[in-house]
GROMACS .gro file of C-alpha atoms in nm:
model
  374
    1ALA     CA    1  -1.071  -1.796  -0.192
    2ARG     CA    2  -1.066  -2.076  -0.448
    3LEU     CA    3  -0.781  -1.913  -0.623
    4LEU     CA    4  -0.594  -1.880  -0.291
    5GLN     CA    5  -0.657  -2.258  -0.238
    6ARG     CA    6  -0.543  -2.352  -0.572
    7ALA     CA    7  -0.215  -2.142  -0.541
    8LEU     CA    8  -0.137  -2.295  -0.207
    9SER     CA    9  -0.189  -2.647  -0.342
   10GLU     CA   10  -0.047  -2.616  -0.690
   11GLY     CA   11   0.198  -2.331  -0.650
   12VAL     CA   12   0.247  -2.073  -0.937
   13ILE     CA   13  -0.054  -2.036  -1.156
   14SER     CA   14   0.044  -1.872  -1.500
   15TYR     CA   15  -0.211  -1.744  -1.755
   16HIS     CA   16  -0.108  -1.608  -2.091
   17LEU     CA   17  -0.356  -1.349  -2.231
   18GLY     CA   18  -0.477  -1.440  -2.577
   19GLY     CA   19  -0.264  -1.753  -2.575
   20TRP     CA   20   0.056  -1.559  -2.643
   21PRO     CA   21   0.337  -1.687  -2.410
   22PRO     CA   22   0.592  -1.438  -2.275
   23PRO     CA   23   0.795  -1.261  -2.356
   24TRP     CA   24   0.575  -1.173  -2.656
   25GLY     CA   25   0.257  -1.194  -2.464
   26ILE     CA   26   0.130  -1.064  -2.131
   27GLU     CA   27   0.125  -1.307  -1.835
   28TYR     CA   28  -0.092  -1.311  -1.531
   29ARG     CA   29   0.092  -1.482  -1.257
   30VAL     CA   30  -0.054  -1.580  -0.921
   31ASP     CA   31   0.139  -1.743  -0.644
   32PRO     CA   32   0.065  -1.788  -0.280
   33VAL     CA   33   0.179  -1.440  -0.185
   34ASN     CA   34  -0.021  -1.237  -0.425
   35ALA     CA   35  -0.313  -1.472  -0.388
   36PHE     CA   36  -0.329  -1.335  -0.018
   37VAL     CA   37  -0.323  -0.989  -0.149
   38LEU     CA   38  -0.579  -1.036  -0.415
   39LEU     CA   39  -0.816  -1.186  -0.164
   40LEU     CA   40  -0.746  -0.888   0.074
   41VAL     CA   41  -0.822  -0.646  -0.212
   42ALA     CA   42  -1.138  -0.833  -0.292
   43PHE     CA   43  -1.264  -0.844   0.065
   44ILE     CA   44  -1.210  -0.508   0.151
   45GLY     CA   45  -1.362  -0.374  -0.172
   46ALA     CA   46  -1.676  -0.588  -0.108
   47ILE     CA   47  -1.700  -0.451   0.252
   48VAL     CA   48  -1.666  -0.094   0.142
   49ILE     CA   49  -1.907  -0.122  -0.153
   50LEU     CA   50  -2.180  -0.220   0.100
   51TYR     CA   51  -2.084   0.051   0.326
   52ALA     CA   52  -2.069   0.313   0.049
   53PRO     CA   53  -2.439   0.399  -0.025
   54CYS     CA   54  -2.512   0.552   0.312
   55SER     CA   55  -2.215   0.791   0.298
   56VAL     CA   56  -2.229   0.856  -0.074
   57ASN     CA   57  -2.603   0.946  -0.055
   58ALA     CA   58  -2.532   1.183   0.240
   59GLU     CA   59  -2.200   1.342   0.105
   60LEU     CA   60  -2.240   1.364  -0.260
   61PRO     CA   61  -2.499   1.524  -0.498
   62GLU     CA   62  -2.705   1.272  -0.674
   63ILE     CA   63  -2.545   1.369  -1.027
   64ARG     CA   64  -2.217   1.248  -0.887
   65THR     CA   65  -2.320   0.920  -0.758
   66SER     CA   66  -2.281   0.717  -1.087
   67LEU     CA   67  -1.942   0.881  -1.140
   68PHE     CA   68  -1.833   0.778  -0.778
   69TYR     CA   69  -1.911   0.421  -0.849
   70THR     CA   70  -1.745   0.431  -1.189
   71ALA     CA   71  -1.425   0.565  -1.057
   72TYR     CA   72  -1.445   0.323  -0.753
   73LEU     CA   73  -1.466   0.013  -0.991
   74LEU     CA   74  -1.172   0.151  -1.197
   75CYS     CA   75  -0.959   0.196  -0.878
   76PHE     CA   76  -1.052  -0.152  -0.766
   77THR     CA   77  -0.958  -0.284  -1.111
   78GLY     CA   78  -0.607  -0.118  -1.100
   79LEU     CA   79  -0.540  -0.245  -0.741
   80MET     CA   80  -0.629  -0.591  -0.849
   81GLY     CA   81  -0.433  -0.567  -1.171
   82MET     CA   82  -0.111  -0.458  -1.015
   83THR     CA   83  -0.139  -0.742  -0.787
   84VAL     CA   84  -0.194  -1.027  -1.046
   85THR     CA   85   0.011  -0.918  -1.344
   86GLY     CA   86   0.337  -1.073  -1.436
   87ASP     CA   87   0.440  -0.797  -1.666
   88ALA     CA   88   0.637  -0.509  -1.541
   89PHE     CA   89   0.497  -0.244  -1.775
   90ASN     CA   90   0.144  -0.360  -1.686
   91VAL     CA   91   0.215  -0.280  -1.332
   92PHE     CA   92   0.256   0.088  -1.447
   93VAL     CA   93  -0.053   0.071  -1.651
   94PHE     CA   94  -0.265  -0.052  -1.380
   95LEU     CA   95  -0.095   0.189  -1.134
   96GLU     CA   96  -0.216   0.479  -1.351
   97ILE     CA   97  -0.564   0.332  -1.380
   98SER     CA   98  -0.597   0.315  -1.004
   99SER     CA   99  -0.420   0.663  -0.959
  100LEU     CA  100  -0.634   0.857  -1.213
  101SER     CA  101  -0.958   0.716  -1.058
  102THR     CA  102  -0.825   0.783  -0.718
  103TYR     CA  103  -0.764   1.160  -0.813
  104ALA     CA  104  -1.138   1.154  -0.911
  105LEU     CA  105  -1.263   0.996  -0.608
  106ILE     CA  106  -1.070   1.225  -0.365
  107GLY     CA  107  -1.169   1.539  -0.563
  108MET     CA  108  -1.545   1.450  -0.518
  109GLY     CA  109  -1.534   1.574  -0.155
  110LYS     CA  110  -1.776   1.839  -0.085
  111ASP     CA  111  -1.506   2.064   0.067
  112ARG     CA  112  -1.284   2.262  -0.158
  113ARG     CA  113  -0.977   2.144   0.020
  114ALA     CA  114  -1.053   1.807  -0.142
  115LEU     CA  115  -0.982   1.953  -0.482
  116THR     CA  116  -0.658   2.091  -0.347
  117ALA     CA  117  -0.567   1.772  -0.188
  118SER     CA  118  -0.649   1.577  -0.509
  119TYR     CA  119  -0.419   1.817  -0.703
  120ARG     CA  120  -0.134   1.774  -0.476
  121TYR     CA  121  -0.174   1.388  -0.504
  122LEU     CA  122  -0.191   1.436  -0.875
  123VAL     CA  123   0.147   1.618  -0.877
  124MET     CA  124   0.311   1.380  -0.648
  125GLY     CA  125   0.157   1.073  -0.818
  126THR     CA  126   0.279   1.199  -1.149
  127VAL     CA  127   0.644   1.234  -1.030
  128GLY     CA  128   0.636   0.881  -0.879
  129ALA     CA  129   0.497   0.736  -1.196
  130THR     CA  130   0.759   0.918  -1.407
  131PHE     CA  131   1.040   0.770  -1.196
  132PHE     CA  132   0.880   0.431  -1.232
  133VAL     CA  133   0.843   0.431  -1.598
  134ILE     CA  134   1.197   0.582  -1.667
  135GLY     CA  135   1.322   0.284  -1.470
  136LEU     CA  136   1.111   0.039  -1.664
  137GLY     CA  137   1.257   0.189  -1.981
  138LEU     CA  138   1.625   0.147  -1.870
  139MET     CA  139   1.541  -0.200  -1.755
  140TYR     CA  140   1.401  -0.284  -2.097
  141MET     CA  141   1.680  -0.143  -2.280
  142LYS     CA  142   1.923  -0.381  -2.099
  143THR     CA  143   1.705  -0.703  -2.078
  144GLY     CA  144   1.492  -0.675  -2.382
  145THR     CA  145   1.189  -0.807  -2.200
  146LEU     CA  146   0.912  -0.674  -1.958
  147ASN     CA  147   0.815  -1.018  -1.812
  148MET     CA  148   0.914  -1.007  -1.446
  149VAL     CA  149   1.052  -1.357  -1.434
  150GLY     CA  150   1.216  -1.312  -1.770
  151ILE     CA  151   1.398  -0.997  -1.651
  152GLN     CA  152   1.545  -1.171  -1.350
  153GLU     CA  153   1.659  -1.453  -1.591
  154VAL     CA  154   1.835  -1.211  -1.815
  155ILE     CA  155   1.987  -1.041  -1.529
  156GLU     CA  156   2.141  -1.372  -1.399
  157ALA     CA  157   2.224  -1.501  -1.735
  158GLN     CA  158   2.412  -1.187  -1.861
  159ASN     CA  159   2.562  -1.093  -1.508
  160LEU     CA  160   2.400  -0.750  -1.514
  161THR     CA  161   2.443  -0.689  -1.143
  162ASP     CA  162   2.722  -0.432  -1.209
  163SER     CA  163   2.547  -0.257  -1.488
  164ALA     CA  164   2.524   0.124  -1.444
  165ALA     CA  165   2.190   0.123  -1.631
  166MET     CA  166   2.027  -0.138  -1.418
  167GLN     CA  167   2.151   0.029  -1.103
  168VAL     CA  168   1.981   0.349  -1.212
  169ALA     CA  169   1.669   0.156  -1.319
  170PHE     CA  170   1.659   0.005  -0.965
  171VAL     CA  171   1.684   0.351  -0.801
  172PHE     CA  172   1.425   0.498  -1.019
  173ILE     CA  173   1.182   0.220  -0.977
  174CYS     CA  174   1.229   0.219  -0.603
  175LEU     CA  175   1.183   0.594  -0.564
  176GLY     CA  176   0.862   0.582  -0.773
  177VAL     CA  177   0.722   0.314  -0.552
  178LEU     CA  178   0.827   0.488  -0.231
  179ILE     CA  179   0.645   0.799  -0.357
  180LYS     CA  180   0.330   0.617  -0.447
  181MET     CA  181   0.324   0.428  -0.110
  182ALA     CA  182   0.375   0.770   0.089
  183PHE     CA  183   0.688   0.660   0.262
  184PHE     CA  184   0.828   0.946   0.457
  185PRO     CA  185   0.937   1.216   0.341
  186PHE     CA  186   0.725   1.166   0.032
  187HIS     CA  187   0.417   1.140   0.230
  188ALA     CA  188   0.281   1.505   0.197
  189TRP     CA  189  -0.005   1.411  -0.036
  190LEU     CA  190  -0.156   1.147   0.185
  191PRO     CA  191  -0.286   1.309   0.508
  192ASN     CA  192  -0.487   1.578   0.334
  193ALA     CA  193  -0.617   1.347   0.051
  194TYR     CA  194  -0.762   1.084   0.288
  195CYS     CA  195  -0.879   1.350   0.536
  196HIS     CA  196  -1.087   1.552   0.293
  197ALA     CA  197  -1.196   1.273   0.067
  198PRO     CA  198  -1.551   1.135   0.095
  199THR     CA  199  -1.579   0.882   0.362
  200SER     CA  200  -1.617   0.592   0.135
  201THR     CA  201  -1.321   0.685  -0.057
  202SER     CA  202  -1.105   0.698   0.255
  203CYS     CA  203  -1.251   0.368   0.355
  204LEU     CA  204  -1.121   0.219   0.022
  205LEU     CA  205  -0.794   0.394  -0.007
  206ALA     CA  206  -0.655   0.387   0.331
  207PRO     CA  207  -0.651   0.022   0.373
  208LEU     CA  208  -0.547  -0.071   0.024
  209VAL     CA  209  -0.328   0.176  -0.168
  210THR     CA  210  -0.026   0.190   0.047
  211LYS     CA  211  -0.045  -0.197   0.100
  212VAL     CA  212  -0.052  -0.285  -0.255
  213MET     CA  213   0.233  -0.073  -0.321
  214ILE     CA  214   0.427  -0.244  -0.050
  215TYR     CA  215   0.341  -0.567  -0.240
  216VAL     CA  216   0.466  -0.404  -0.578
  217MET     CA  217   0.803  -0.316  -0.393
  218ILE     CA  218   0.839  -0.677  -0.280
  219ARG     CA  219   0.760  -0.820  -0.616
  220MET     CA  220   1.019  -0.572  -0.784
  221THR     CA  221   1.296  -0.656  -0.539
  222LEU     CA  222   1.251  -1.024  -0.518
  223THR     CA  223   1.105  -1.137  -0.865
  224VAL     CA  224   1.222  -0.873  -1.114
  225PHE     CA  225   1.572  -0.760  -0.973
  226GLY     CA  226   1.637  -1.069  -0.758
  227VAL     CA  227   1.780  -1.108  -0.407
  228ASP     CA  228   2.149  -1.061  -0.491
  229PHE     CA  229   2.096  -0.751  -0.702
  230SER     CA  230   1.840  -0.578  -0.455
  231PHE     CA  231   1.998  -0.663  -0.124
  232GLU     CA  232   2.365  -0.776  -0.161
  233ASN     CA  233   2.499  -0.541  -0.423
  234THR     CA  234   2.345  -0.196  -0.319
  235LEU     CA  235   2.352   0.040  -0.035
  236TRP     CA  236   1.972   0.039   0.001
  237SER     CA  237   1.974  -0.257   0.247
  238GLU     CA  238   2.202  -0.035   0.478
  239VAL     CA  239   2.033   0.295   0.428
  240ILE     CA  240   1.656   0.208   0.418
  241PRO     CA  241   1.633   0.067   0.783
  242TRP     CA  242   1.752   0.398   0.913
  243LEU     CA  243   1.494   0.589   0.682
  244VAL     CA  244   1.230   0.362   0.824
  245VAL     CA  245   1.317   0.457   1.179
  246LEU     CA  246   1.294   0.828   1.082
  247ALA     CA  247   0.958   0.765   0.913
  248ILE     CA  248   0.812   0.583   1.198
  249VAL     CA  249   0.920   0.830   1.463
  250CYS     CA  250   0.830   1.150   1.254
  251ALA     CA  251   0.495   1.018   1.136
  252ALA     CA  252   0.394   0.895   1.494
  253THR     CA  253   0.506   1.234   1.641
  254MET     CA  254   0.284   1.427   1.383
  255ALA     CA  255  -0.010   1.190   1.451
  256LEU     CA  256   0.018   1.281   1.826
  257ALA     CA  257   0.005   1.665   1.739
  258GLN     CA  258  -0.330   1.622   1.567
  259ARG     CA  259  -0.664   1.732   1.712
  260ASP     CA  260  -0.870   1.579   1.429
  261LEU     CA  261  -0.926   1.191   1.467
  262LYS     CA  262  -0.930   1.131   1.082
  263LYS     CA  263  -0.610   1.314   1.018
  264MET     CA  264  -0.439   1.148   1.310
  265LEU     CA  265  -0.523   0.810   1.162
  266THR     CA  266  -0.377   0.924   0.824
  267TYR     CA  267  -0.043   0.990   0.985
  268LEU     CA  268  -0.055   0.648   1.146
  269ILE     CA  269  -0.088   0.502   0.800
  270VAL     CA  270   0.250   0.678   0.717
  271ALA     CA  271   0.401   0.519   1.035
  272GLU     CA  272   0.260   0.182   0.947
  273VAL     CA  273   0.413   0.205   0.600
  274GLY     CA  274   0.755   0.235   0.759
  275TYR     CA  275   0.709  -0.089   0.954
  276MET     CA  276   0.622  -0.274   0.640
  277VAL     CA  277   0.906  -0.142   0.440
  278GLY     CA  278   1.139  -0.203   0.710
  279GLY     CA  279   1.043  -0.570   0.737
  280VAL     CA  280   1.136  -0.632   0.372
  281TRP     CA  281   1.471  -0.443   0.414
  282VAL     CA  282   1.595  -0.621   0.723
  283TYR     CA  283   1.646  -0.896   0.474
  284ASN     CA  284   1.554  -1.214   0.630
  285TYR     CA  285   1.275  -1.476   0.656
  286TYR     CA  286   1.099  -1.336   0.961
  287GLY     CA  287   1.112  -0.975   0.845
  288PHE     CA  288   0.973  -1.079   0.512
  289ILE     CA  289   0.689  -1.270   0.678
  290GLY     CA  290   0.622  -1.013   0.909
  291SER     CA  291   0.591  -0.748   0.623
  292ILE     CA  292   0.347  -0.967   0.449
  293PHE     CA  293   0.140  -1.044   0.759
  294HIS     CA  294   0.141  -0.673   0.849
  295VAL     CA  295   0.015  -0.579   0.505
  296ILE     CA  296  -0.289  -0.811   0.560
  297SER     CA  297  -0.344  -0.722   0.942
  298ASP     CA  298  -0.282  -0.344   0.874
  299ALA     CA  299  -0.533  -0.339   0.591
  300CYS     CA  300  -0.787  -0.501   0.813
  301MET     CA  301  -0.739  -0.268   1.123
  302THR     CA  302  -0.718   0.033   0.898
  303LEU     CA  303  -1.058  -0.057   0.747
  304CYS     CA  304  -1.208  -0.111   1.087
  305LEU     CA  305  -1.074   0.237   1.209
  306PHE     CA  306  -1.197   0.436   0.898
  307LEU     CA  307  -1.535   0.260   0.889
  308GLY     CA  308  -1.567   0.364   1.260
  309VAL     CA  309  -1.448   0.722   1.185
  310GLY     CA  310  -1.710   0.729   0.905
  311ILE     CA  311  -2.001   0.627   1.126
  312ILE     CA  312  -1.885   0.895   1.391
  313LEU     CA  313  -1.862   1.163   1.130
  314ARG     CA  314  -2.224   1.067   1.016
  315LYS     CA  315  -2.368   1.077   1.359
  316ARG     CA  316  -2.173   1.370   1.519
  317LYS     CA  317  -2.093   1.578   1.189
  318THR     CA  318  -1.743   1.618   1.316
  319THR     CA  319  -1.411   1.423   1.393
  320HIS     CA  320  -1.243   1.688   1.603
  321PHE     CA  321  -1.155   1.577   1.946
  322ASN     CA  322  -1.372   1.853   2.102
  323GLY     CA  323  -1.697   1.698   1.950
  324LEU     CA  324  -1.626   1.337   2.061
  325ARG     CA  325  -1.700   1.332   2.413
  326GLY     CA  326  -1.952   1.070   2.535
  327LEU     CA  327  -1.909   0.853   2.234
  328PHE     CA  328  -1.887   0.520   2.432
  329ARG     CA  329  -2.226   0.590   2.594
  330LYS     CA  330  -2.409   0.691   2.274
  331MET     CA  331  -2.235   0.461   2.016
  332PRO     CA  332  -2.111   0.159   2.231
  333LEU     CA  333  -2.078  -0.101   1.935
  334THR     CA  334  -1.914   0.144   1.701
  335MET     CA  335  -1.657   0.248   1.966
  336ALA     CA  336  -1.589  -0.115   2.068
  337GLY     CA  337  -1.505  -0.198   1.700
  338PHE     CA  338  -1.300   0.124   1.682
  339PHE     CA  339  -1.098   0.031   1.985
  340VAL     CA  340  -1.033  -0.317   1.868
  341GLY     CA  341  -0.868  -0.163   1.557
  342GLY     CA  342  -0.688   0.079   1.779
  343PHE     CA  343  -0.543  -0.195   1.991
  344SER     CA  344  -0.438  -0.374   1.677
  345ILE     CA  345  -0.251  -0.068   1.555
  346ILE     CA  346  -0.048  -0.048   1.874
  347GLY     CA  347   0.016  -0.423   1.872
  348LEU     CA  348  -0.169  -0.527   2.182
  349PRO     CA  349  -0.221  -0.890   2.211
  350PRO     CA  350  -0.418  -1.090   2.104
  351THR     CA  351  -0.495  -0.871   1.804
  352CYS     CA  352  -0.347  -0.952   1.461
  353GLY     CA  353  -0.115  -0.638   1.483
  354PHE     CA  354   0.070  -0.783   1.775
  355PHE     CA  355   0.169  -1.111   1.586
  356SER     CA  356   0.279  -0.920   1.268
  357LYS     CA  357   0.486  -0.675   1.478
  358TRP     CA  358   0.640  -0.981   1.677
  359TYR     CA  359   0.767  -1.109   1.330
  360LEU     CA  360   0.913  -0.779   1.237
  361ILE     CA  361   1.079  -0.744   1.587
  362THR     CA  362   1.208  -1.098   1.540
  363GLY     CA  363   1.347  -1.015   1.191
  364GLY     CA  364   1.522  -0.699   1.316
  365MET     CA  365   1.678  -0.899   1.599
  366LEU     CA  366   1.819  -1.169   1.367
  367SER     CA  367   1.954  -0.900   1.138
  368GLU     CA  368   2.094  -0.712   1.431
  369ARG     CA  369   1.925  -0.402   1.299
  370TRP     CA  370   1.868  -0.259   1.637
  371GLU     CA  371   1.779   0.085   1.532
  372TYR     CA  372   1.467  -0.069   1.354
  373MET     CA  373   1.364  -0.255   1.677
  374VAL     CA  374   1.396   0.070   1.877
   0.00000   0.00000   0.00000
């Protein structure tokens, strides 16, 4: 919280590791945007670690408890590192730290399907990471630096906007990020991974992983490649809003088809990713603010929903709709919190989801992207 206050009052905070200034050294860079994301990651991580002992002791054998908390801290470290680093290659390093620990966290589920889901995530995550690091290599080849601010300065100074290598690097990095955030149709790994993982794992990953990757996308497009390169000289700003519409409609349809509460929520996460990506690519002030606001609000309401599902699972031993009758009578406080999160997901005022989606709709109107609004 103090770091956020300082970023709001002083602007950008830059820290050079080991006293080596960029481009030779690695920079940590905090501005008001990623300070909010840092606070969000820290807040949710603290809430889940307080919730974790009950579910961990019930779902995991004692021998795996220490392994769970080790992987949890590694995943938490990776998510924080991706947010705070000012070095493009370190984004990849922290991405892999969080991903490798996530595979372990998911695979600890007592059901064999957890191992299958973890393996599927491993394959898709490896493909996404490969795209990302190839893009970084092409970008380094043309600019000679991995510092995020330095890359944009080189692009502008050497007028690399029309460079074929930079265009390919942009496509590869965007594809890698889209796979990692489970953007439709690259979402196949997410539903089973979050559904069959231990409850505490789902409560950490569902609110944070996709949201941090949204932030990475914003950082790459705005800070690394720059506005002109990302939005004005590519076809992505024309194509992605249509892909967003497809993602929202298809994910929402698949959510309606589910008969398990936890799996239904995982498809809603895929739909919400579409909203946040669309807010960035409508390319105006209100869309950008709406996307950042929705990252924060969606993380909070997803945490609320998955905590509620975890409590329901512990008490009723199932999350299938057939076993959920009479919950309001037996668990009134849990269900009240769950429905607050549900109302926020659908954007019902005065919940936080309403205000973030209002900004997103306003951004779509100003950009005349009517397909996104519909």
